[in-house]
Steps between C-alpha positions, in 0.01 A plus 500: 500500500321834515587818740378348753656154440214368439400201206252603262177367586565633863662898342179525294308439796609750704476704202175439448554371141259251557508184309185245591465155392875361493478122479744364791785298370591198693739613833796381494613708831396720733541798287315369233196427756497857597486598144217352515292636760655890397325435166169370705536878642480598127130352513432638826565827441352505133195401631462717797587856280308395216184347575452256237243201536633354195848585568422273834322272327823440235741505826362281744605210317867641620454407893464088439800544203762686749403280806548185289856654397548528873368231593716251264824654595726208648718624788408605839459825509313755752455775238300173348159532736558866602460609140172231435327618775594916418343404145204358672458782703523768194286304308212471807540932450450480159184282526341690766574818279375320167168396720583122563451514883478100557774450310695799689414268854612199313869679357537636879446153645742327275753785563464493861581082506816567231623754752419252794655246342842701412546601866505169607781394247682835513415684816821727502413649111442860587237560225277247630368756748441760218189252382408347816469965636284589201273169535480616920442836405189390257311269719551773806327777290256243290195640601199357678289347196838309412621351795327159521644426130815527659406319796394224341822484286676499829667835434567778793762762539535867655650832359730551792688146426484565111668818536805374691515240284472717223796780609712142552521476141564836427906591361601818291707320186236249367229453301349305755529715734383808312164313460465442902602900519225615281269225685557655861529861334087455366426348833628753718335794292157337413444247785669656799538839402836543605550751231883645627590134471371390223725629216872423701415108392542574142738814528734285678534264221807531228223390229264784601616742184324202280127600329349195714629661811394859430182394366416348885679761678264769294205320618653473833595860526136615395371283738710729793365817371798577262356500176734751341789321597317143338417692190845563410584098557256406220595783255828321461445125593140391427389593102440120482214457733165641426424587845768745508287777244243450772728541798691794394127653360386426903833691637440835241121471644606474826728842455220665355616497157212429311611522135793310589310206610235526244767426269604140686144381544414567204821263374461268751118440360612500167758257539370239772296244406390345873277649749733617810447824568267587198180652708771685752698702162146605342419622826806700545477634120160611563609657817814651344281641225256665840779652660593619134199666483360281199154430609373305193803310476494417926093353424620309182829324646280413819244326321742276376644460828183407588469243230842342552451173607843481693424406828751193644739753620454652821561836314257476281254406755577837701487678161133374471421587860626846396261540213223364712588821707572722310228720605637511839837570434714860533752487229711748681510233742523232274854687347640518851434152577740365168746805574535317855529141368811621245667696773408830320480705815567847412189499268333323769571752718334783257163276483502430860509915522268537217243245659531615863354827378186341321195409690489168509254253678575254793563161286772774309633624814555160653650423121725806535625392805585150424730651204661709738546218726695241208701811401613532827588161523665471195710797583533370870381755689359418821179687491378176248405334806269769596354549178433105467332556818243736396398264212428225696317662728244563185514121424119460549435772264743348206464163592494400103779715407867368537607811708430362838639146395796614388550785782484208775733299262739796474495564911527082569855574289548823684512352830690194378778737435477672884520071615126587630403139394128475702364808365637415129363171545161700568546720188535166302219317633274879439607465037339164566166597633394687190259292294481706196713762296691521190812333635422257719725201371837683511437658849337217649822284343770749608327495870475157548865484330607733821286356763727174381793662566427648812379176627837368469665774692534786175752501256 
C-alpha cells in the first residue's frame, strides 16, 4: 500500500505514472473489478494528454477486453454495472475527442441503458447517481445540432438534476469520490462560473495533495483568475502531462513575463505531438516576441501561427480569430485583457492607467470599459454592474464582438446573486440573441445552462 493506502495501479494513477494498455485479469471480487476500471483511467488519461491517433488506435481494443472482464464476473455485485457503464461513458469522451462522433452517440447510448439498468437492480448504490449526473448534465448542454440524435435514442436530462446527483456522490476519503470532486470543481468554474466555489470541491478532499488532483485544481484555479496560485500546483505535481509546459507558459504570459513563457511554449511545442493548443502557443510566442520588442521574430512566429492547422479546440479557433484581427487590435489592450484573466491586477491596474491616457477610438473605449467592468467583478466591487451597463448599452455597435454577450451574461449572474430572478432571466435570454461572435457556443451554453436553473426556482 502506498502513502496514501492506495494499491498500485490506483497510487500510480493519482501520480500520474501513467501505465496504458493493462490487459484485465479475470475478477475474482470487487476489488479486483475496480482494478480494472482504475487501469481503464490509465487509457483515458493517456489519451487525452497525449494526443495520439495511433496510441488510440492500439488502445481501443482495451474498452470490449475490460467490459468482458466485467462482464464475466459471477456474483452480484453493484460496483458490476456502475463500473461498465463509467467505462462506456469514458470511452464515448475518448471517441468524440479521437473524431468518432457516431460511435461517441452509440458508447453514450449503451452507457445510459447499463446505468438504467443498475438502478433498477441496485437503486440505493450511491455511485449510481455519479453516472446517471454527468449523462443529465450532457444531454442538458448538448447543443442544438445534436439534440434529435439523442432524441431519437430516447435520451433527456437537465444540468440542475445532474448536479445534485452529482454532489450525492461526492465524499472526502475516496478515490471515487475525488473523481466526482474534480467533476463538480470543472463544472462550477467553466460551466457555471461559480469561480469562489469551484476549488473547495477538490481542496476539501484528503487525496487533493496527489499530482491528479493538483493538476485539475491548477486548471480550476486559472479558470477563477488565480493563475499564480495554479502555476505553483503544476511546478510540483504535473511534469507528466504535456499540457502542463503549455499551462504554466499561459500563466508567465498572463503575468507579463514574456521570456518566462517563451521558454514553456517553446517546450510544450517541442515536446507535444497532438494539435491542442498548437495555433494558440505560436500566437502567444509571436506576441511575446512583440511585446519583447523583436519585430522580425513577432512576423516569423505569426506566420506559422497562421499556418498551424490546429483548429478543433475552441482556443485555437479564438487564436485564429485573433490573427484575422490583428490589424485591429491594441496590444496594450490586448496585455491587460490576459493580466485580468490570471488575476494579475496590480499590472492591470498600470495598463488600465497607461491606456486611459492614450487616445483611443469608440470600439477601444467601449473595450476599455468592459475590462474595467470584469475587473470589478472579479474583485467584487459593486461599480461592475455599472460598468456592464455601459457596454450593453453599445450592443448594436459590437454586436459581433463577445463584449456585449458576455456583459449581459455577467449582469443575468449579477442579479441572480441580489435574488432579482425576472431581470436575470432577461440578461439570460439578451447572451442568446446574438447571432454571431467569437464565442457564441460557451455563452449561449452557459445561458441556457442558467435560464435552466432559474426555471426551476435557482440553485
Amino acid at each position: 500500500m502506498s502513502a496514501y493506502g492506495q494499491k498500485q495501479t490506483t497510487q500510480t494513477l493519482l501520480d500520474l505514472q501513467l501505465k496504458p494498455g493493462q490487459r484485465p485479469s479475470p475478477p475474482k471480487s470487487e476489488e479486483a473489478l475496480k482494478d480494472i476500471y482504475f487501469e481503464n483511467l490509465h487509457d483515458v488519461f493517456y489519451l487525452i494528454f497525449h494526443e495520439s491517433d495511433s496510441a488510440f488506435e492500439a488502445l481501443k481494443e482495451m474498452e470490449e477486453q475490460r467490459l468482458d472482464a466485467i462482464e464475466n464476473f459471477q456474483l452480484p455485485s453493484p460496483w458490476k454495472g456502475f463500473l461498465q457503464a463509467e467505462i462506456k461513458l469514458q470511452w464515448a469522451f475518448l471517441k468524440l475527442k479521437y473524431g468518432e462522433e457516431w460511435n461517441t452517440f452509440w458508447s453514450l447510448k449503451s452507457a445510459n441503458k447499463s446505468i438504467e439498468e443498475n438502478l433498477e437492480s441496485y437503486p440505493s448504490f450511491k455511485l449510481n447517481n455519479r453516472t446517471r449526473g454527468l449523462l443529465n448534465i450532457l444531454f442538458g448542454v448538448t447543443p442544438d445540432n445534436y439534440q434529435w440524435v439523442f432524441k431519437l435514442f430516447g435520451m433527456k436530462g437537465t444540468v440542475r438534476d445532474g448536479i445534485k446527483q452529482l454532489t450525492e456522490t461526492r465524499d472526502t476519503n475516496s478515490v471515487f469520490g475525488l473523481e466526482s470532486n474534480i467533476i463538480l470543481g470543472m463544472i462550477y468554474s467553466h460551466l457555471l462560473e461559480e469561480t469562489e466555489k469551484a476549488p473547495e470541491f477538490i481542496a476539501q478532499h484528503q487525496l487533493s495533495n496527489s499530482s491528479l488532483a493538483q493538476y485539475f485544481q491548477g486548471i480550476i484555479l486559472q479558470k477563477s483568475h488565480q493563475a499564480e496560485k495554479a502555476r505553483k500546483l503544476w511546478l510540483s505535481s504535473a511534469n507528466n502531462v504535456p499540457f502542463s509546459t503549455y499551462l504554466i507558459g499561459e500563466s508567465y504570459f498572463q503575468e507579463g513575463n514574456y521570456n518566462e513563457s517563451l521558454n514553456y511554449f517553446q517546450q510544450f511545442l517541442s515536446e507535444f505531438d497532438g494539435l491542442t493548443y498548437h495555433k494558440d502557443a505560436l500566437l502567444k510566442i509571436a506576441l511575446a516576441h512583440k511585446f519583447l520588442g523583436n519585430s522580425s521574430a513577432f512576423e516569423n512566429k505569426l506566420e506559422e501561427a497562421r499556418a498551424s492547422k490546429a483548429n478543433t479546440s475552441e482556443i485555437d479557433k479564438n487564436a485564429q480569430k485573433t490573427i484575422d484581427n490583428l490589424e485591429n487590435i491594441n496590444f496594450e489592450m490586448l496585455k491587460l485583457r490576459y493580466a485580468i484573466d490570471g488575476g494579475f491586477f496590480k499590472n492591470a491596474v498600470t495598463l488600465l492607467s497607461d491606456l486611459e491616457q492614450t487616445t483611443l477610438n469608440k470600439l477601444q473605449l467601449i473595450e476599455l470599459t468592459y475590462r474595467k467592468a470584469r475587473m470589478a467583478h472579479i474583485q467584487n466591487q459593486p461599480r461592475a454592474v455599472e460598468l456592464y451597463k455601459k457596454v450593453i448599452a453599445e450592443a448594436d455597435m459590437i454586436e459581433e464582438s463577445y463584449f456585449a454577450p458576455n456583459a449581459f451574461l455577467q449582469l443575468g449572474y449579477l442579479q441572480r446573486e441580489k435574488s432579482n430572478l425576472d431581470m436575470a432571466k432577461m440578461y439570460f435570454e439578451r447572451v442568446l440573441n446574438f447571432k454571431k461572435h467569437p464565442y457564441k457556443a460557451s455563452l449561449d451554453s452557459k445561458a441556457n445552462v442558467a435560464l435552466s436553473l432559474l426555471d426551476f426556482g435557482g440553485d
